[in-house]
Tab-separated table of C-alpha atoms in Angstrom:
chain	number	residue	atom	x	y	z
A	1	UNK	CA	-119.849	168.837	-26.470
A	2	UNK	CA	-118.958	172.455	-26.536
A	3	UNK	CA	-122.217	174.434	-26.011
A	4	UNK	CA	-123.883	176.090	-29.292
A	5	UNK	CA	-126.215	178.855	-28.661
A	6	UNK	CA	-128.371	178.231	-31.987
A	7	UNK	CA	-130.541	180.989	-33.464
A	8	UNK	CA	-133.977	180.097	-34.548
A	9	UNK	CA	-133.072	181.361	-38.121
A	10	UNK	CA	-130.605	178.219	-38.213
A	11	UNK	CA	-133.539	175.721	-37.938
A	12	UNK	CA	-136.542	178.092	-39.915
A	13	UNK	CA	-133.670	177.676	-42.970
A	14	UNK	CA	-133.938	174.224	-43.349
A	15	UNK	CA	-137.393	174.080	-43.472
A	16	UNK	CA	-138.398	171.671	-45.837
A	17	UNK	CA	-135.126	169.503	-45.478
A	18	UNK	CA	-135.242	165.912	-45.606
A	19	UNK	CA	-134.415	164.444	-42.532
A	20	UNK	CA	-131.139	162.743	-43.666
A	21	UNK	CA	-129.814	165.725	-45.414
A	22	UNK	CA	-126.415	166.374	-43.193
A	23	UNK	CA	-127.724	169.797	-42.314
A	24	UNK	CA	-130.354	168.412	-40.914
A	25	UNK	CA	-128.442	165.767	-38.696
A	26	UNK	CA	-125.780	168.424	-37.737
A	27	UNK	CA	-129.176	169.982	-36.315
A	28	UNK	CA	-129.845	166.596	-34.191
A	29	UNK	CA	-125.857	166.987	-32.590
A	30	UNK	CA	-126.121	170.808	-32.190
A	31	UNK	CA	-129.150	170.241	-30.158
A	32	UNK	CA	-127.603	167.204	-28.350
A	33	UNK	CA	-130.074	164.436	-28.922
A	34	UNK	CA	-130.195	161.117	-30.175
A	35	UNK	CA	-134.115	161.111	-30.631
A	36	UNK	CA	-135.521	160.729	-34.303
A	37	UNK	CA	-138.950	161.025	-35.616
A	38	UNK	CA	-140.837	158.195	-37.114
A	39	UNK	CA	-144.439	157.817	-38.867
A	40	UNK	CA	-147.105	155.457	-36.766
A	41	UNK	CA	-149.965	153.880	-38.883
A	42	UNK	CA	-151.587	153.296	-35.963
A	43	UNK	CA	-152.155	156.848	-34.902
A	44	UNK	CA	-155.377	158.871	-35.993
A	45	UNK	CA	-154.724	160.979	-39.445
A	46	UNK	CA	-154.525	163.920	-36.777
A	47	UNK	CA	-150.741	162.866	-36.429
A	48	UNK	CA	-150.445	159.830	-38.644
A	49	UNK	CA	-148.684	162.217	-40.891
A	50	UNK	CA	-146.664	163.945	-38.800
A	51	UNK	CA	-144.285	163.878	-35.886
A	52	UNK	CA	-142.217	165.661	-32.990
A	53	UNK	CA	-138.582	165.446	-30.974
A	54	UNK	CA	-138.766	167.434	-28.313
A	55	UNK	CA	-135.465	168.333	-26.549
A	56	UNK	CA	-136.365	169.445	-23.050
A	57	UNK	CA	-132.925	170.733	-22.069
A	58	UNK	CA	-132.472	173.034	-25.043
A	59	UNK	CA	-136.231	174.249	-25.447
A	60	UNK	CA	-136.747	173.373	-28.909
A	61	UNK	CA	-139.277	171.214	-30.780
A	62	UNK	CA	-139.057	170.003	-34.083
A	63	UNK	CA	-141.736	169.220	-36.204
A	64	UNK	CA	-141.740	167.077	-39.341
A	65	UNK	CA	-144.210	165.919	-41.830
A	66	UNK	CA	-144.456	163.071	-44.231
A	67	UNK	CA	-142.987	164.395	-47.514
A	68	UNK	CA	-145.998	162.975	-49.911
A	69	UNK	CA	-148.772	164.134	-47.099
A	70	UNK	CA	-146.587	167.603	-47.506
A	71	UNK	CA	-146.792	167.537	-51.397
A	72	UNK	CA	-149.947	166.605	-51.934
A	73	UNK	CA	-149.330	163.096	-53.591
A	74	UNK	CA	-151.912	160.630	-54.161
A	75	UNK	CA	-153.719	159.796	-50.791
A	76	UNK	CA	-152.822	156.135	-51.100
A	77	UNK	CA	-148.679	157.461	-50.942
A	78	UNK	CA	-149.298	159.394	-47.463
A	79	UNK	CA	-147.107	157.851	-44.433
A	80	UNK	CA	-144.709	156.572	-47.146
A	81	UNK	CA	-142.501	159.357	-47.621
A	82	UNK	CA	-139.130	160.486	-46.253
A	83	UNK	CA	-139.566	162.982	-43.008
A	84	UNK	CA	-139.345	166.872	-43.809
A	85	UNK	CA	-138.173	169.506	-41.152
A	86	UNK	CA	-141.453	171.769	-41.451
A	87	UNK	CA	-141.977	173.215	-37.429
A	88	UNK	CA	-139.964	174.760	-34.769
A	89	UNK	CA	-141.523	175.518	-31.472
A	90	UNK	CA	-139.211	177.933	-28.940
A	91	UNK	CA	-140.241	177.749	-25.302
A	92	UNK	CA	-139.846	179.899	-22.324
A	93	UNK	CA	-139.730	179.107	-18.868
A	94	UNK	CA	-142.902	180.137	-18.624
A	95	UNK	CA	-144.430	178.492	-21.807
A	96	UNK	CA	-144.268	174.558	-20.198
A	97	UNK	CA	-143.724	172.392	-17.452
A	98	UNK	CA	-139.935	170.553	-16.835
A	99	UNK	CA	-138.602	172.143	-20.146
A	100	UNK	CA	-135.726	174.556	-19.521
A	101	UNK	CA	-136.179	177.920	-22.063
A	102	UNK	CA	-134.616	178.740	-25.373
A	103	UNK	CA	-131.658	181.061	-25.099
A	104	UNK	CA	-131.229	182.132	-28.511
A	105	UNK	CA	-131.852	184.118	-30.700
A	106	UNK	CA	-135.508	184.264	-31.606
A	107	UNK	CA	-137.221	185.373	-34.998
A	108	UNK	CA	-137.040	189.284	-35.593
A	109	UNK	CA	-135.706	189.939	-32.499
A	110	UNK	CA	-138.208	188.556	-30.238
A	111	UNK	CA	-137.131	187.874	-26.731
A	112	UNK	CA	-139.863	185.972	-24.052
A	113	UNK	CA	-139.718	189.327	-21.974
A	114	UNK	CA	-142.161	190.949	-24.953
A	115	UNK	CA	-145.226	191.706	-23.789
A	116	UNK	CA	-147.820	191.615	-26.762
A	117	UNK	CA	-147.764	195.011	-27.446
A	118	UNK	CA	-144.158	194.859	-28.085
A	119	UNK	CA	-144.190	191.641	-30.415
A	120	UNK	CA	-146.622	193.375	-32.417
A	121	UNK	CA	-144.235	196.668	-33.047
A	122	UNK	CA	-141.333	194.282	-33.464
A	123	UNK	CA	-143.670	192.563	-36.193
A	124	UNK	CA	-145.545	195.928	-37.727
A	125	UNK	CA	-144.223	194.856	-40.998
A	126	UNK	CA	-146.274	192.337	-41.505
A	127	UNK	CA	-149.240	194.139	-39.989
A	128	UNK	CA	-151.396	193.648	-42.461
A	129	UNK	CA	-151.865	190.114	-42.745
A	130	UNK	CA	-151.761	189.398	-38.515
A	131	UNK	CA	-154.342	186.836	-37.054
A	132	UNK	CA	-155.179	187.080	-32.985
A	133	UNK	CA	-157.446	186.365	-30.688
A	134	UNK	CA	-155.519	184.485	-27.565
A	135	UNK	CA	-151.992	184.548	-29.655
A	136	UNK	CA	-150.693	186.119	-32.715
A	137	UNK	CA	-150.014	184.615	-36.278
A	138	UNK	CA	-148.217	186.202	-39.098
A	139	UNK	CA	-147.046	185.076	-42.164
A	140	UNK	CA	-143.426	185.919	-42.563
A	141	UNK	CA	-140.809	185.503	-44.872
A	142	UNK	CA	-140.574	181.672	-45.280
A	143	UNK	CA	-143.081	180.486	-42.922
A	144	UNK	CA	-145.865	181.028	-40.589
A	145	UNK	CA	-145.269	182.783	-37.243
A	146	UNK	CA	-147.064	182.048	-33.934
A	147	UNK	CA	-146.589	184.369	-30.693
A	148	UNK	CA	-148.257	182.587	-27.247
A	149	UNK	CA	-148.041	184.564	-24.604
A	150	UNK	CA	-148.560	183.903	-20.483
A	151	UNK	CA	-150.732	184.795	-17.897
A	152	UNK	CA	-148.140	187.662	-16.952
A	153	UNK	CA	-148.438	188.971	-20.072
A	154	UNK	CA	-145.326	188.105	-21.773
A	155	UNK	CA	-144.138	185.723	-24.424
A	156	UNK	CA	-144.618	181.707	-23.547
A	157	UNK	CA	-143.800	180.342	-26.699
A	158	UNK	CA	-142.846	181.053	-30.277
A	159	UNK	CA	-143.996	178.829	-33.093
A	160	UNK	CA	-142.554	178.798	-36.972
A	161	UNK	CA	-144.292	176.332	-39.744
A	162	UNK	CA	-143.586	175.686	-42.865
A	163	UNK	CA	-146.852	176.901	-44.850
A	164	UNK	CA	-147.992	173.567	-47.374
A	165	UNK	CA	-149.083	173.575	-50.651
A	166	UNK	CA	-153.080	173.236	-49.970
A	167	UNK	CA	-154.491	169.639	-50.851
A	168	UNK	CA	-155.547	168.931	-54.399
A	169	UNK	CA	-158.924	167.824	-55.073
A	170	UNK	CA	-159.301	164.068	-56.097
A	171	UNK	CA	-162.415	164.491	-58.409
A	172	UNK	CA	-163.824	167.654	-59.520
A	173	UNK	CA	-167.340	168.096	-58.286
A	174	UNK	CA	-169.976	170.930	-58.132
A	175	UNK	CA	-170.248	172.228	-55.022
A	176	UNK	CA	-174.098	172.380	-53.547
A	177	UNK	CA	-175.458	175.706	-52.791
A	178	UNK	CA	-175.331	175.948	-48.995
A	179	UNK	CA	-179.240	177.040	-48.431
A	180	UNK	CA	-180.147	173.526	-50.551
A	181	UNK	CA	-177.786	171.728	-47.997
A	182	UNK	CA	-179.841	173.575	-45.231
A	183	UNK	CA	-183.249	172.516	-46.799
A	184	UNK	CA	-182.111	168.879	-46.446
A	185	UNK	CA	-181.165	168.843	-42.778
A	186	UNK	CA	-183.538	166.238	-41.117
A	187	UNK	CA	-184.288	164.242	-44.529
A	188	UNK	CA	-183.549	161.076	-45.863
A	189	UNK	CA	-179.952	160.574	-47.321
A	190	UNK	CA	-181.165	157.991	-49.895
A	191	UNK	CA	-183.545	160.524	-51.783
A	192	UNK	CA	-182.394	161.068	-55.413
A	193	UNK	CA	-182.017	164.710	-54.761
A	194	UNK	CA	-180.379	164.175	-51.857
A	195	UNK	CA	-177.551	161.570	-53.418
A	196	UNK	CA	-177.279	163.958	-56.648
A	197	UNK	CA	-176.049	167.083	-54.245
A	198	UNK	CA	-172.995	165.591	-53.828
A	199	UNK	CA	-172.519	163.092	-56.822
A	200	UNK	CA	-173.105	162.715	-60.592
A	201	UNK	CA	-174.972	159.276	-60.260
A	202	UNK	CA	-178.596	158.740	-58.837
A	203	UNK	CA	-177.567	156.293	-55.795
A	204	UNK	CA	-174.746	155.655	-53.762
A	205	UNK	CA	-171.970	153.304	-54.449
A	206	UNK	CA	-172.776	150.330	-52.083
A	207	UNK	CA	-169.276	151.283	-49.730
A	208	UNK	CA	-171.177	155.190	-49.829
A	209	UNK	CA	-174.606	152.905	-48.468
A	210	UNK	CA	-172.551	150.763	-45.691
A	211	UNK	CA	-170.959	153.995	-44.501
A	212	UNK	CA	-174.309	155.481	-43.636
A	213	UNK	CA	-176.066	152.673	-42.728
A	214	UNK	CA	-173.360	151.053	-40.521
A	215	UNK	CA	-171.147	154.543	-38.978
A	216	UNK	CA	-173.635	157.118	-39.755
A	217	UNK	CA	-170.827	159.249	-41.827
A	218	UNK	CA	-170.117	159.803	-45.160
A	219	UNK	CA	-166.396	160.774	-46.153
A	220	UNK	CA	-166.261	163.388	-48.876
A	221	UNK	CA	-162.913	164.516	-47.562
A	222	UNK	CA	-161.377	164.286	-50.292
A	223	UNK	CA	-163.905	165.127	-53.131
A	224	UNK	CA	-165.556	168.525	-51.259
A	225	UNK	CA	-163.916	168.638	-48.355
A	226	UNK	CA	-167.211	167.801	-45.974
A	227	UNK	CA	-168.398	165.330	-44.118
A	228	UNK	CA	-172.285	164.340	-43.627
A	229	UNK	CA	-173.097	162.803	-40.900
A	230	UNK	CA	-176.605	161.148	-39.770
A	231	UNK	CA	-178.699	159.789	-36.968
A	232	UNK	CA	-181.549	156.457	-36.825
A	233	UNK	CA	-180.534	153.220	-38.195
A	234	UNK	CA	-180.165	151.604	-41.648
A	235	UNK	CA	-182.662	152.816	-44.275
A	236	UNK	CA	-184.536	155.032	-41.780
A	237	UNK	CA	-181.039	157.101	-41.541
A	238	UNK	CA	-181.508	160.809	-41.365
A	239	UNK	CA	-179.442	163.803	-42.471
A	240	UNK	CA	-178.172	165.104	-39.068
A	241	UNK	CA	-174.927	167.776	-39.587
A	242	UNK	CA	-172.453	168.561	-42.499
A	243	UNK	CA	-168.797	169.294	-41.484
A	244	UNK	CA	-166.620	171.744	-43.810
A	245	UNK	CA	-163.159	171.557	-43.042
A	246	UNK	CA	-160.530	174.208	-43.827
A	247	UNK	CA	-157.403	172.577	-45.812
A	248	UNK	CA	-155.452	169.581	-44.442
A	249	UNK	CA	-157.935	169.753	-41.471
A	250	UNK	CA	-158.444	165.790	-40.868
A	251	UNK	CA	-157.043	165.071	-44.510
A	252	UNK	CA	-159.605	167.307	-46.159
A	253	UNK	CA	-159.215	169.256	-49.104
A	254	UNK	CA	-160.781	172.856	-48.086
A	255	UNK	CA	-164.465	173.341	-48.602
A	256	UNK	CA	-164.722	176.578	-51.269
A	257	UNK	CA	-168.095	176.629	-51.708
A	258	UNK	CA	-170.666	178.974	-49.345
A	259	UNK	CA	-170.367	179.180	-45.791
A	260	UNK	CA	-172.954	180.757	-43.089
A	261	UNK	CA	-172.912	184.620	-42.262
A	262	UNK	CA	-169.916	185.394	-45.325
A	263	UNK	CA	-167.362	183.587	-43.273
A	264	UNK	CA	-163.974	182.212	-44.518
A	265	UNK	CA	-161.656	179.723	-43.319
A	266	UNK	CA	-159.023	182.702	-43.109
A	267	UNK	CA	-160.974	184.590	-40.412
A	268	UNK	CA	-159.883	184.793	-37.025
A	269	UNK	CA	-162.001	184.957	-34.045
A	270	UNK	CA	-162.293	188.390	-33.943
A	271	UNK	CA	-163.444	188.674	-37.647
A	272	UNK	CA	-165.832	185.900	-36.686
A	273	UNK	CA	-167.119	187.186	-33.971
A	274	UNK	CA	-168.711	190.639	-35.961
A	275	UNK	CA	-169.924	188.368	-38.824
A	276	UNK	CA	-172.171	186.338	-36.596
A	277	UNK	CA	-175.700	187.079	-35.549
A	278	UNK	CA	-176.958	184.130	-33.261
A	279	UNK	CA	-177.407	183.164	-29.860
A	280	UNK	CA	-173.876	181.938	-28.067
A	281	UNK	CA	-174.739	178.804	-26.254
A	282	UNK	CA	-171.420	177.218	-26.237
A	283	UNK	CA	-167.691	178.882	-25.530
A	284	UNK	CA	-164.341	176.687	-24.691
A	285	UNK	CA	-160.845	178.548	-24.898
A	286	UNK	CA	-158.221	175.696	-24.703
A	287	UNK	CA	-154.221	176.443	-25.479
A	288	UNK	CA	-154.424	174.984	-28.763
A	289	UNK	CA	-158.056	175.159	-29.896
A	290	UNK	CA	-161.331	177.123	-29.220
A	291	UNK	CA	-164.814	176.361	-30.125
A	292	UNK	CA	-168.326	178.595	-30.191
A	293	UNK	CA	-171.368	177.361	-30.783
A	294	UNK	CA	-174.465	179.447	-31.975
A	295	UNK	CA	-178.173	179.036	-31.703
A	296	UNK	CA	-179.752	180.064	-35.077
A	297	UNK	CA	-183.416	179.845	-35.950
A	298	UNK	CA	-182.869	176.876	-38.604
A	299	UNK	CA	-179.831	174.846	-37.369
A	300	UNK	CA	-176.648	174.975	-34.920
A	301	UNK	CA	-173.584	176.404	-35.774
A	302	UNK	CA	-170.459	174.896	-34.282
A	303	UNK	CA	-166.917	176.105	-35.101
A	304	UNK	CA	-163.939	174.737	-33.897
A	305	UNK	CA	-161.160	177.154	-34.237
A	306	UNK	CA	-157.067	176.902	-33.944
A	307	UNK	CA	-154.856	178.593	-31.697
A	308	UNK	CA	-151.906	178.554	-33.318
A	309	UNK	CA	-152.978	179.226	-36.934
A	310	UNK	CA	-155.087	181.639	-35.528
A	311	UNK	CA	-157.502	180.703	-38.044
A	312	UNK	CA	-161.265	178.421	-38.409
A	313	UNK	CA	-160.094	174.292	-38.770
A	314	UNK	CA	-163.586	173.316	-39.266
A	315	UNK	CA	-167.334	174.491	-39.907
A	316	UNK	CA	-170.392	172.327	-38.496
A	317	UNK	CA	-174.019	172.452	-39.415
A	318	UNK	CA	-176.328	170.959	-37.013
A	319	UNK	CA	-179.738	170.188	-37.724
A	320	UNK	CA	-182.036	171.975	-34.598
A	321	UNK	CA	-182.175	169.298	-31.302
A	322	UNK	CA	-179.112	167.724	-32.241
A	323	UNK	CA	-176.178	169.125	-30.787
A	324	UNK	CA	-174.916	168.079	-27.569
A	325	UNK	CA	-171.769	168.736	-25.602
A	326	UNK	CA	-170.479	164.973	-25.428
């Protein structure tokens, strides 16, 4: 086949492309490969939704997402859907093992010899809405742009996703005020005040009871976007954390009630960093993810924190004695 160099623009323009559309396949020849995404059921809703072809020789990753998951269909519809071109990822020599580097053309003239500060003039445009702490994030024209860089200072790997619609709230509910959700930490989850925070009715439906009784969780994913989660057994359950998750983050609609300290799901680590007053007991930097953990004087505040969105993924309350590494 007679070599193509591609430029990234070629792949960020059919974002949102159905998989079969012929653009799409020409994509699959121009790259060379005869791998396809498909969905697994089996896999955890991290990736049940989602998946990748990676095309070592060429540098290139595609991403695609399940098109009801993408459009925020009815929950019951996700995995069903037809396969949507949504993420490219552009790699250098550098940026992974046994994968040879991208030689096109990459987004606003980017090449992997940048160093930071270059990216960022190359990028001054969009200035104003940039997110950093270990890489970069914009939002650009179309998409969402990610900038990794190496240990020599230079650029490892370029990321471009399509930016969803954000996930639409099954039923509408109030939210609680966040110091009455502190006030309960340590208490029993079947007192009537407790139960009416986060429902109309005066009990819990008997699959709510089970939940907490048998795994100690209760889903409100899709109602609040939280999860509550709880320690002892059966009816002497007691209320242990509460997780608020940003949108999509594990299937959740985002949390938009109060969080601790003024924060938003939009900060980055840096913002976050000024906003918090509290003890740092906890600090992991990973490629993909970060996490910080705080000692405050009435609970434990653990954030877990993306790398490539360069933005918080999810919010956890601890009640005091109850967080642990594991």
């Amino acid at each position: 086949m007679k070599k193509v160099n591609l430029k990234s623009i070629q792949i960020t323009s059919l974002f949102g492309e159905d998989i079969d559309e012929d653009a799409v396949q020409h994509l699959f020849r121009q790259l060379n490969t005869l791998n396809r995404p498909s969905l697994d059921p089996i896999d955890d809703i991290e990736v049940r939704y989602f998946d990748w072809v990676l095309v070592k020789r060429k540098g290139v990753e595609l991403g695609f997402t399940d098109f009801y998951y993408h459009y925020t269909a009815d929950f019951d519809l996700w995995g069903l859907g037809d396969l949507l071109l949504t993420q490219v990822y552009f790699y250098s020599a550098k940026g992974t093992e046994d994968t040879l580097p991208f030689t096109g053309e990459l987004p606003y003239n980017l090449t992997f010899d940048d160093t930071q500060g270059v990216a960022r003039d190359k990028l001054e445009s969009f200035e104003y809405n940039r997110h950093s702490f270990l890489s970069d994030t914009w939002d650009v024209e179309g998409y969402r742009l990610n900038v990794q860089y190496t240990p020599e200072g230079t650029i490892g790997c370029v990321i471009c996703l399509l930016i969803p619609p954000p996930l639409k709230q099954d039923v509408h509910l109030s939210n609680p005020a966040l110091s009455t959700i502190i006030e309960k930490l340590g208490q029993s989850p079947f007192d009537v005040q407790f139960i009416q925070l986060w429902q109309d009715d005066n009990e819990f439906t008997l699959e709510q009871e089970n939940e907490i009784k048998i795994y100690r969780r209760l889903n409100l994913k899709q109602t609040l976007g939280v999860s509550l989660l709880f320690t002892g057994l059966q009816h002497a359950a007691l209320f242990k954390s509460i997780i608020f998750y940003s949108d999509r983050e594990e299937g959740a609609i985002q949390w938009n009630g109060e969080l601790p300290f003024g924060i938003t799901f939009s900060d980055d680590m840096l913002a976050l960093l000024k906003k918090i007053n509290g003890v740092l007991i906890d600090s992991i930097d990973l490629k993909d993810i970060s996490r910080r953990v705080w000692n405050l004087p009435e609970y434990t505040l653990f954030i877990l924190y993306s790398n490539v969105e360069n933005r918080i993924m999810q919010l956890e309350i601890i009640a005091k004695g109850y967080w642990s590494q594991s």
